[in-house]
mmCIF file of C-alpha atoms and ligand atoms in Angstrom:
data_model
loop_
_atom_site.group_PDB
_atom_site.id
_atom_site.type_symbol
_atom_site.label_atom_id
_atom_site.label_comp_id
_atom_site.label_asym_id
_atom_site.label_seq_id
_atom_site.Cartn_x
_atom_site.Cartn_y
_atom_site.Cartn_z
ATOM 1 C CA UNK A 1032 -37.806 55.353 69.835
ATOM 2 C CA UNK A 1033 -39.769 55.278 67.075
ATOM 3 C CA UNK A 1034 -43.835 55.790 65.887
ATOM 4 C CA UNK A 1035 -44.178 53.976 62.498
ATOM 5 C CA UNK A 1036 -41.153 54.372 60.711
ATOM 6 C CA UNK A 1037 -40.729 57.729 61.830
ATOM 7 C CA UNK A 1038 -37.557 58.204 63.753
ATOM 8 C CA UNK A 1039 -37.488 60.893 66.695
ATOM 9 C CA UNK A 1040 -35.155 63.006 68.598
ATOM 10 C CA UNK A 1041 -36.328 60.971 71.677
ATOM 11 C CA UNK A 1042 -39.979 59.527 72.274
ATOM 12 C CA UNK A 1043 -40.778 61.880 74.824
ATOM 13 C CA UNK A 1044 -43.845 63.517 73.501
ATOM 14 C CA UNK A 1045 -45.128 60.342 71.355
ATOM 15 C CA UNK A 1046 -48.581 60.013 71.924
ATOM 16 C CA UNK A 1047 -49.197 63.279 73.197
ATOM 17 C CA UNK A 1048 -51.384 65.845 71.459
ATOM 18 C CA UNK A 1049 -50.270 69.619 71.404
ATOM 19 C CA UNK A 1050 -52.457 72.678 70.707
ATOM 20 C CA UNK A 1051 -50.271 75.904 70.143
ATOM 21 C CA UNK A 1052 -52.136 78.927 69.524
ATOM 22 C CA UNK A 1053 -49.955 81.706 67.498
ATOM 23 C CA UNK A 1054 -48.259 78.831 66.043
ATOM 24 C CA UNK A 1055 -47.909 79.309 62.611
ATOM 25 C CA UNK A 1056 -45.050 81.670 63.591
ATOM 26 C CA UNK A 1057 -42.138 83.078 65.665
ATOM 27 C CA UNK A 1058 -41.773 81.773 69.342
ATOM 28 C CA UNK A 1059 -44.775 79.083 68.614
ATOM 29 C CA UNK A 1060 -43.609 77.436 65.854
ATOM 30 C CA UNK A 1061 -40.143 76.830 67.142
ATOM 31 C CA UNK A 1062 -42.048 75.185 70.161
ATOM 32 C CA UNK A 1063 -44.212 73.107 67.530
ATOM 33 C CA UNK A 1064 -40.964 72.200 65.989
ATOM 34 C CA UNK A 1065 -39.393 71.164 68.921
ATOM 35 C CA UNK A 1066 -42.291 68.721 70.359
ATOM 36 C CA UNK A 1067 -42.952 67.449 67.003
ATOM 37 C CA UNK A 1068 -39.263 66.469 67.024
ATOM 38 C CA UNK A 1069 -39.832 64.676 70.232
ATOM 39 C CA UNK A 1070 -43.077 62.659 68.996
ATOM 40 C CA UNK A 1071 -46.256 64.949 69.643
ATOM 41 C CA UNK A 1072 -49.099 65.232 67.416
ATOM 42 C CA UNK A 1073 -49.587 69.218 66.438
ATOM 43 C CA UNK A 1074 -52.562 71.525 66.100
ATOM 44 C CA UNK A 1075 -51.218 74.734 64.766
ATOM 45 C CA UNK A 1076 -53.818 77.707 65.446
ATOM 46 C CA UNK A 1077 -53.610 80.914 63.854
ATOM 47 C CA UNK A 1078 -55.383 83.842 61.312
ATOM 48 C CA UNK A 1079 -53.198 83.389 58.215
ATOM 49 C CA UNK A 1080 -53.980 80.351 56.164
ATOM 50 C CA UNK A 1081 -50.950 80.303 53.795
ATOM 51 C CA UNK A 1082 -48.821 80.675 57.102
ATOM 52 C CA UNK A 1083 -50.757 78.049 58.128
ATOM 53 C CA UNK A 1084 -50.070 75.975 55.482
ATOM 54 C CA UNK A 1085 -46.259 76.692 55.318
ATOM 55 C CA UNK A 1086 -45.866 75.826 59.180
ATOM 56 C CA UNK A 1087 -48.111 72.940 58.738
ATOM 57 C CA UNK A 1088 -45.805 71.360 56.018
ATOM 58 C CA UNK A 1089 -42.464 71.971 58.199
ATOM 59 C CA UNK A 1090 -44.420 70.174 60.940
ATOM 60 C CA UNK A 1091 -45.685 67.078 59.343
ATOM 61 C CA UNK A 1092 -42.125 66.860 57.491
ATOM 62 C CA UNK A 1093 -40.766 66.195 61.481
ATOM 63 C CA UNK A 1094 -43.735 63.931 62.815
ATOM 64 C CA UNK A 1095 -44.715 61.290 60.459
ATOM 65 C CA UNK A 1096 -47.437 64.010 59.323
ATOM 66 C CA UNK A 1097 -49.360 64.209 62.631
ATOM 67 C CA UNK A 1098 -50.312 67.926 62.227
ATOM 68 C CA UNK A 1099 -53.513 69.957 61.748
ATOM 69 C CA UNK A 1100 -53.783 73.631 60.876
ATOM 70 C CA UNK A 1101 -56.611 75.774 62.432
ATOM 71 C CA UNK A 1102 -57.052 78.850 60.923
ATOM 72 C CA UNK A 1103 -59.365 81.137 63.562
ATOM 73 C CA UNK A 1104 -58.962 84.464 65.600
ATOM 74 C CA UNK A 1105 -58.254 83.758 69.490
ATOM 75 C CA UNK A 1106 -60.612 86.321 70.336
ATOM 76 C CA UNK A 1107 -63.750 84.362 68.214
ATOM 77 C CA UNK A 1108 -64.634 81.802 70.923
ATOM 78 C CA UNK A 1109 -67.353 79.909 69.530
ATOM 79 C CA UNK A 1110 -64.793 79.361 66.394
ATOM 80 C CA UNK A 1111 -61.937 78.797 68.370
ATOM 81 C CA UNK A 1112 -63.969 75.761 70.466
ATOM 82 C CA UNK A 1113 -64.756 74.453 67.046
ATOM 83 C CA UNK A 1114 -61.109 74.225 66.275
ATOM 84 C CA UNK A 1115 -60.617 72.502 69.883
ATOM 85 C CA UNK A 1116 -63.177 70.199 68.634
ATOM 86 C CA UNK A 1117 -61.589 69.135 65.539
ATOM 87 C CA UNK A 1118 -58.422 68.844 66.955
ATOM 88 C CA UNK A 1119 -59.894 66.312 69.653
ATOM 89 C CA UNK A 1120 -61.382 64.414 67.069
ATOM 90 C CA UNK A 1121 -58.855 63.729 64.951
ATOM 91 C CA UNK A 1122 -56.107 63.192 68.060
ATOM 92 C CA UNK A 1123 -57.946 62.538 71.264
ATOM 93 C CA UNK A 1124 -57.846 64.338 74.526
ATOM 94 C CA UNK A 1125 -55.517 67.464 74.825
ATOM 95 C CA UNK A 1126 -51.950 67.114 77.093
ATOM 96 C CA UNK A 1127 -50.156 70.420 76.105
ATOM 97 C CA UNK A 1128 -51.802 73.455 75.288
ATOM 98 C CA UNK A 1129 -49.546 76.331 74.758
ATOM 99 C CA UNK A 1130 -51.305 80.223 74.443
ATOM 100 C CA UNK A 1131 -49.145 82.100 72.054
ATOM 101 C CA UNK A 1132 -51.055 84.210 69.897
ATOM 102 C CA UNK A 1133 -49.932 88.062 70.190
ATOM 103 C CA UNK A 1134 -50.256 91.210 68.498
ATOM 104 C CA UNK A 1135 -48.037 94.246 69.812
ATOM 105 C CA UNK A 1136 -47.129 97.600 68.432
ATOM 106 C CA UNK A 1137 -46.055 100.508 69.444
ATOM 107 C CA UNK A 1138 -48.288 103.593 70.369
ATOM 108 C CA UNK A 1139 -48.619 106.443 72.696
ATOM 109 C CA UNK A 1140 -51.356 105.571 75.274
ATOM 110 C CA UNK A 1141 -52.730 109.470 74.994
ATOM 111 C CA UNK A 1142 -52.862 108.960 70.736
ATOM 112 C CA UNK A 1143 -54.002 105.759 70.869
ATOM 113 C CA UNK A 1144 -57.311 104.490 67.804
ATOM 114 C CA UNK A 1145 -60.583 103.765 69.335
ATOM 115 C CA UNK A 1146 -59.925 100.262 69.046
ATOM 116 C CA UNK A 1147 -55.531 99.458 69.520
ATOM 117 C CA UNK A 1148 -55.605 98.677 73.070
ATOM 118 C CA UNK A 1149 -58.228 96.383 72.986
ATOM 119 C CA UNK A 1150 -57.056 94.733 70.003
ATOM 120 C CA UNK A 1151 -53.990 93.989 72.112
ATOM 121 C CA UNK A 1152 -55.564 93.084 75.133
ATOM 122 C CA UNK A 1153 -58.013 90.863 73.311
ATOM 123 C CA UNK A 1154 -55.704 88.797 71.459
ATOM 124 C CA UNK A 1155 -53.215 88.154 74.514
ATOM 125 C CA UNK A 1156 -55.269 88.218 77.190
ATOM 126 C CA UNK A 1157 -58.678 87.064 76.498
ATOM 127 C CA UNK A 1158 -57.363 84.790 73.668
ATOM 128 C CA UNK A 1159 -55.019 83.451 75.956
ATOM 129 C CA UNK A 1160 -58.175 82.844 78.495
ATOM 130 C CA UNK A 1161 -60.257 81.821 75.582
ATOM 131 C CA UNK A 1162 -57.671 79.193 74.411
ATOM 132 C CA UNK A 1163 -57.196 77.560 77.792
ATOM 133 C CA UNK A 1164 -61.246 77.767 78.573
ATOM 134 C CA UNK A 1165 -61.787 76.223 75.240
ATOM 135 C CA UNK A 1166 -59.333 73.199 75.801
ATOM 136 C CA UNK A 1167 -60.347 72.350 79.303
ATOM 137 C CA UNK A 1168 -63.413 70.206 78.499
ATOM 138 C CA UNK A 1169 -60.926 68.225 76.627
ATOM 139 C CA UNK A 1170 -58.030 67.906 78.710
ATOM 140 C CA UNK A 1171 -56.332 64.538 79.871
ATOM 141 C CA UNK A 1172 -56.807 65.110 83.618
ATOM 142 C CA UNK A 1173 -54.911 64.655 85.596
ATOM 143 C CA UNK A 1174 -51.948 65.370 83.372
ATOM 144 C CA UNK A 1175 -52.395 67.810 81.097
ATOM 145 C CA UNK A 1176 -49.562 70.587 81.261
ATOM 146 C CA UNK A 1177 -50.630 74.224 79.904
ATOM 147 C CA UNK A 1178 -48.517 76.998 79.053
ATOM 148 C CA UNK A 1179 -49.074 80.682 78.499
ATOM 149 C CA UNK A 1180 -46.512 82.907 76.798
ATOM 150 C CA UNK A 1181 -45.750 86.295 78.666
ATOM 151 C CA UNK A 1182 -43.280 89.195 77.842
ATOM 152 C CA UNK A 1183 -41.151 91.416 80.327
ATOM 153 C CA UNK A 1184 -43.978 93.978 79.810
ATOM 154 C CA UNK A 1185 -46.175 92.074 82.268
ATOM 155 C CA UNK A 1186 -43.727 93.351 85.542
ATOM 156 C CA UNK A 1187 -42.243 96.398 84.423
ATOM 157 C CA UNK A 1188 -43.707 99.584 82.879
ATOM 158 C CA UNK A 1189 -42.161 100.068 79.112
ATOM 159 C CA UNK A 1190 -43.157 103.710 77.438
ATOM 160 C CA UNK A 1191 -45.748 103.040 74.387
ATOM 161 C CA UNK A 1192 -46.703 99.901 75.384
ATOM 162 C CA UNK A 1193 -49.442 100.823 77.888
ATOM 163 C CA UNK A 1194 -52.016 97.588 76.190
ATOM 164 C CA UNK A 1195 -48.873 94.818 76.326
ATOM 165 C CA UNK A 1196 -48.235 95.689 79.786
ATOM 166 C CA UNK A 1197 -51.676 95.357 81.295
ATOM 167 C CA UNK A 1198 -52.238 92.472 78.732
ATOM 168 C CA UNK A 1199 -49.574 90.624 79.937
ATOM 169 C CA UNK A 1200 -49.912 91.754 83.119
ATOM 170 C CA UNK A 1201 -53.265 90.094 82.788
ATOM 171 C CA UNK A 1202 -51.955 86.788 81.416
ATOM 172 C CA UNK A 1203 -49.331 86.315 84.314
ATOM 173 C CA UNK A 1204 -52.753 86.383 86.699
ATOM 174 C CA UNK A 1205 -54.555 84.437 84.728
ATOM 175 C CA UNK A 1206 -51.643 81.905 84.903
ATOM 176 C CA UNK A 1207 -51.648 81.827 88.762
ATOM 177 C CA UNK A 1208 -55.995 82.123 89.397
ATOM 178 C CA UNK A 1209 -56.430 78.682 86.589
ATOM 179 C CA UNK A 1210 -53.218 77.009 88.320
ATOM 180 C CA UNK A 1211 -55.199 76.714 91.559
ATOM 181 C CA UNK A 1212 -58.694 76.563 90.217
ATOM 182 C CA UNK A 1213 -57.485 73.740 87.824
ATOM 183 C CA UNK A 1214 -54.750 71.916 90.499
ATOM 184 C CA UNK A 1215 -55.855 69.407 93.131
ATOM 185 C CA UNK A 1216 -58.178 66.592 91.842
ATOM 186 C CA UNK A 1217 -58.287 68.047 88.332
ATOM 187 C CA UNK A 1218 -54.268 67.452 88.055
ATOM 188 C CA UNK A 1219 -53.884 70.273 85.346
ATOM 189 C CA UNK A 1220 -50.493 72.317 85.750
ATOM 190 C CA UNK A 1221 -50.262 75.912 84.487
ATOM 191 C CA UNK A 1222 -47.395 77.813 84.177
ATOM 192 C CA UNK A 1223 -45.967 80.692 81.806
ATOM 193 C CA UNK A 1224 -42.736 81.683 79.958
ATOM 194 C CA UNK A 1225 -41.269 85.634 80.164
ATOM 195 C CA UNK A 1226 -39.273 86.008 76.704
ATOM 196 C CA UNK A 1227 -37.031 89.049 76.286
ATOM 197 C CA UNK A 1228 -35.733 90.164 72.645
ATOM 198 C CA UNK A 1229 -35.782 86.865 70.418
ATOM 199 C CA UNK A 1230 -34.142 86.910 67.636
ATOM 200 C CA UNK A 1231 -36.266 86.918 63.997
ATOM 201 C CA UNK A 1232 -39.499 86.982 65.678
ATOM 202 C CA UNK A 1233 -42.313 89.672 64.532
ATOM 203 C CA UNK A 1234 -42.238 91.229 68.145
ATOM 204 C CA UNK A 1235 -38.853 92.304 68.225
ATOM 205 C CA UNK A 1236 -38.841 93.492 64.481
ATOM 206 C CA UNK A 1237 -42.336 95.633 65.515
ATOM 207 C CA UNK A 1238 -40.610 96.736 68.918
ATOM 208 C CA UNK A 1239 -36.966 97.328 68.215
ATOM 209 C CA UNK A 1240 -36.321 96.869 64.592
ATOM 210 C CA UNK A 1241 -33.731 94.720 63.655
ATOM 211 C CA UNK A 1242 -31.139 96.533 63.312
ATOM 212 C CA UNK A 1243 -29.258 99.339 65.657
ATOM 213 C CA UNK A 1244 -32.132 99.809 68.203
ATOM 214 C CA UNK A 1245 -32.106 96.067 68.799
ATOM 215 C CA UNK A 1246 -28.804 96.278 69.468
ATOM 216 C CA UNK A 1247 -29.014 98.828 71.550
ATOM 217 C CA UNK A 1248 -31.583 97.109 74.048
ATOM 218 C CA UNK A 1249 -29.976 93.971 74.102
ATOM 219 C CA UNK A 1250 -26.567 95.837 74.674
ATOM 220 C CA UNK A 1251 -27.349 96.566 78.177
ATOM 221 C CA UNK A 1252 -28.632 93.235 79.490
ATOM 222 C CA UNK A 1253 -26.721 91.445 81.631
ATOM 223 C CA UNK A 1254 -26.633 88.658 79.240
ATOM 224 C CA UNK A 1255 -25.771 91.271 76.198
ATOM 225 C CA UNK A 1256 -27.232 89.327 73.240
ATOM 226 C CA UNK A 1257 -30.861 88.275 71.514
ATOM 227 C CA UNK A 1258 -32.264 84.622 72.497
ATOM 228 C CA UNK A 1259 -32.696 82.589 69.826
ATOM 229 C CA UNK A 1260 -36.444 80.543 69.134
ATOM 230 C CA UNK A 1261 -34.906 77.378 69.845
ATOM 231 C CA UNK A 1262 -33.581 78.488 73.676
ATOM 232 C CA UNK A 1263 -37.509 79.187 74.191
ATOM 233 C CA UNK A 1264 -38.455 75.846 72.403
ATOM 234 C CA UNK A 1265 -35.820 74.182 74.943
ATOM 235 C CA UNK A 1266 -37.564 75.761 77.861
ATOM 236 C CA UNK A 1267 -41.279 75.117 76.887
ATOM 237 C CA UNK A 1268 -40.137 71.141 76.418
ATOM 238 C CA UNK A 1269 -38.421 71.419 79.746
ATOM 239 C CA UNK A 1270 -41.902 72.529 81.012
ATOM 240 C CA UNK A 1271 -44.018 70.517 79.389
ATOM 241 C CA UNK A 1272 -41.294 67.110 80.467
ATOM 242 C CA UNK A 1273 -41.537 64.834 83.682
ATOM 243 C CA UNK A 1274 -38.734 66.961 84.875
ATOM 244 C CA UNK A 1275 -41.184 69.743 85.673
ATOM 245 C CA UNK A 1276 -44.040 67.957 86.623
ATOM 246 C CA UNK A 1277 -44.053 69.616 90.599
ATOM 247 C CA UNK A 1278 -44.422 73.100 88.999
ATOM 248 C CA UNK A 1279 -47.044 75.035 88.450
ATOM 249 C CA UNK A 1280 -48.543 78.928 88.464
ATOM 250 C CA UNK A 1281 -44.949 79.957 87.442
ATOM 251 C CA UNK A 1282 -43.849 82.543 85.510
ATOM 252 C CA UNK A 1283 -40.339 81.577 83.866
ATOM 253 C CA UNK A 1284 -38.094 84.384 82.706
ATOM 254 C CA UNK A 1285 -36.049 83.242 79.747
ATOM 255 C CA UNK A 1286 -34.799 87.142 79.104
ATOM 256 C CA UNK A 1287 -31.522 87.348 79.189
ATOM 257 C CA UNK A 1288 -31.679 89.359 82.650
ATOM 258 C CA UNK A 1289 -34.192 91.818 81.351
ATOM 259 C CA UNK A 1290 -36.697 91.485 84.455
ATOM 260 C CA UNK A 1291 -33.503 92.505 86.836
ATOM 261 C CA UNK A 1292 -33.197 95.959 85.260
ATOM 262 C CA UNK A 1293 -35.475 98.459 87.027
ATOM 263 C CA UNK A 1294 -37.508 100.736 85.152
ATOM 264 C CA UNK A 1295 -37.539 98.420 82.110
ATOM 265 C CA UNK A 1296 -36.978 99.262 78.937
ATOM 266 C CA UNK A 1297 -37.074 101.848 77.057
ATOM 267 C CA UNK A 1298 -38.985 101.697 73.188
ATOM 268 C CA UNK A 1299 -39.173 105.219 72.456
ATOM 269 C CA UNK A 1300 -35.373 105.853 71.920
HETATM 270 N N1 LIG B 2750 -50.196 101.617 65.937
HETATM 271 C C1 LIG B 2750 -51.333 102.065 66.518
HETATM 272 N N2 LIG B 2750 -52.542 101.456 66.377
HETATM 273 C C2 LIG B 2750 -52.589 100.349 65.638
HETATM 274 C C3 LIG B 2750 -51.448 99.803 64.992
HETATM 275 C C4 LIG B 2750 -50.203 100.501 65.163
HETATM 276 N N3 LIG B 2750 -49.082 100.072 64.586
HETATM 277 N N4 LIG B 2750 -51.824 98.683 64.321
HETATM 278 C C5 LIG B 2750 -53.141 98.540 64.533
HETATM 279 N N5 LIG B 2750 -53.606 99.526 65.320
HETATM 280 C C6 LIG B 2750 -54.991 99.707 65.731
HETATM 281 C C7 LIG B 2750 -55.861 99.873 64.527
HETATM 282 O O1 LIG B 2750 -55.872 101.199 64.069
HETATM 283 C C8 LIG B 2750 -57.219 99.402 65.055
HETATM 284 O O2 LIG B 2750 -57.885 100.392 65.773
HETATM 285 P P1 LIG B 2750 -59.075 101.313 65.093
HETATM 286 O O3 LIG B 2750 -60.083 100.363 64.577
HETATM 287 O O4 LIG B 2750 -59.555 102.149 66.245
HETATM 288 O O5 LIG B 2750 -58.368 102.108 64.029
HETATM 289 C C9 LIG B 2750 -56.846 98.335 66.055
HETATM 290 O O6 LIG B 2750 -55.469 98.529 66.397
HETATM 291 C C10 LIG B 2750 -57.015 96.937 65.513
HETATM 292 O O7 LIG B 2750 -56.291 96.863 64.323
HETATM 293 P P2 LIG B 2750 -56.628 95.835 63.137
HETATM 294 O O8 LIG B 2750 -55.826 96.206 61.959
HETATM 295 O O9 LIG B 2750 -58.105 95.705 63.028
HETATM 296 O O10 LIG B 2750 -55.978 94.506 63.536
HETATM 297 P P3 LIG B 2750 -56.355 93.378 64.548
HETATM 298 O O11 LIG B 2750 -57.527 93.609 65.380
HETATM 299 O O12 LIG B 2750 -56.291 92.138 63.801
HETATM 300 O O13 LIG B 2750 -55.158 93.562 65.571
HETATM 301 C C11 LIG B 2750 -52.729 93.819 65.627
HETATM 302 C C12 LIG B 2750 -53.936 92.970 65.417
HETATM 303 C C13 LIG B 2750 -53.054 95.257 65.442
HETATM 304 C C14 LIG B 2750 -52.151 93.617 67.010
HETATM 305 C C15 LIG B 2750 -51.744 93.407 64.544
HETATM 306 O O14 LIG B 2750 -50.596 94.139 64.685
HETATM 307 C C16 LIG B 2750 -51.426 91.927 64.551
HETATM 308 O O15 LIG B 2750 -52.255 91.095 64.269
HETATM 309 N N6 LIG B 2750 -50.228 91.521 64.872
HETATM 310 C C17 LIG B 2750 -49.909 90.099 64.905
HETATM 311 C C18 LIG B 2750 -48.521 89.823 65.028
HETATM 312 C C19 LIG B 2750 -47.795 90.505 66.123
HETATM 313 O O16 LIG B 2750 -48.087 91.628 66.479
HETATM 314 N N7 LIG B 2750 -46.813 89.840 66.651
HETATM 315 C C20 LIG B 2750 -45.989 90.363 67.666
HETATM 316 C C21 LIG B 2750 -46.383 89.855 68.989
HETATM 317 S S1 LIG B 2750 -45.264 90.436 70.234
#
């Protein structure tokens, strides 16, 4: 039950080592929370070194200290193996590597910079490839359990969010191509989670606000309310547990009932 004197929620994840890009915030951090509750060792990667820092220091408070902050842009590879480097040095081989990192706004395709929608589609998607290409050299195999994290925008078309979509869009095939290329002998499962509005997380407050147009959206779900961080951390531990050791290139919706509603949802009032 225990590592040291260091007394878990259970000993599930002891001795495991998890590398969660985007982690300093939102979504990611309540899933660094959660499996440093349960034991694991914790590489937090992500751009903003006092976030860093502040993540780092709720971390370590829950594991005994077993935490490492990597401050580097998904989209830099050559920095971003570096950080997989370090991380393997100080913990050993990789089991859980979660791809987190996002950026999202909202924009008219037609008015769109030079530059927005592949900023988008280079931090989700090719960080998301990046992070996963970067970690597989160092993966326990067979064993290791990766997870990408999606968004509703991936299936259905959402007005001003033309770079999210086919971003996500791109991470969900991403998630099934490495589940069979990495499956078989190598042993690696990949699968994804779909959140819908989360409560307190940048993404909603940049999509919906937090106030009446959140409200709003969520108003007409079938499960009429916001998740919170912690029902995502629940899932991702779920995934990432013996109980879900026969799945793999799955996308899990975790939305409330968002995916059901045809023609998605609408952003621009
Ligand atoms: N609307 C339209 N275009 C925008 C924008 C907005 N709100 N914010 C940034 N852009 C454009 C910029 O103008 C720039 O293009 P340009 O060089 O042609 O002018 C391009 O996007 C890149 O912006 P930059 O400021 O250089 O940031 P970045 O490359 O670090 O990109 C973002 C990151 C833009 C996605 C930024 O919003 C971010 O880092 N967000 C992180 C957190 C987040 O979004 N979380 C929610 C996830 S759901």
């Amino acid at each position: 039950m225990s590592a040291g004197s260091k007394v878990f929620k259970s000993d599930l994840l002891v001795g495991q080592t998890a590398l969660i890009t985007g982690g300093s915030s939102g979504i990611n951090l309540g899933i660094a929370r959660r499996f440093a509750e349960h034991g694991a060792n914790i590489a937090i990667v992500a751009r903003n070194p006092e976030k860093i820092a502040r993540a780092c220091e709720e971390i370590g408070a829950l594991n005994g200290g077993r935490v490492l902050g990597c401050s580097v842009d998904v989209r830099d590879y050559p920095e971003l193996a570096e950080q997989v480097q370090r991380t393997v040095a100080q913990f050993g081989p990789l089991d859980i590597v979660i791809a987190g990192a996002a950026g999202n706004f909202l924009a008219p395709a037609a008015a769109m910079s030079d530059n927005a929608f592949a900023a988008v589609v280079g931090i989700d998607l090719l960080g998301t490839f990046n992070t996963f290409r970067a970690s597989f050299a160092h993966l326990h195999k067979p064993g290791a359990r990766l997870l990408a994290i999606s968004a509703p925008q991936a299936t259905q078309v959402m007005p001003l969010q033309s770079h999210a979509c086919a971003a996500k869009a791109g991470v969900e095939s991403l998630v099934r191509n490495l589940a069979v290329e990495w499956g078989g002998r190598i042993g690696v499962t990949v699968n994804g989670i779909s959140p819908g509005c989360v409560a307190g997380t940048e993404g909603v407050a940049r999509l919906a606000g937090n106030g009446a147009m959140a409200g709003k959206l969520v108003s007409h779900l079938p499960i009429p309310r916001m998740a919170t961080v912690d029902e995502m951390a629940d899932l991702a531990l779920f995934l990432v547990s013996p109980l879900a050791t026969y799945m793999t290139g799955q996308i899990i919706a975790l939305d409330g009932g968002v995916s059901l509603l045809g023609g998605g949802m609408r952003l621009d009032g």
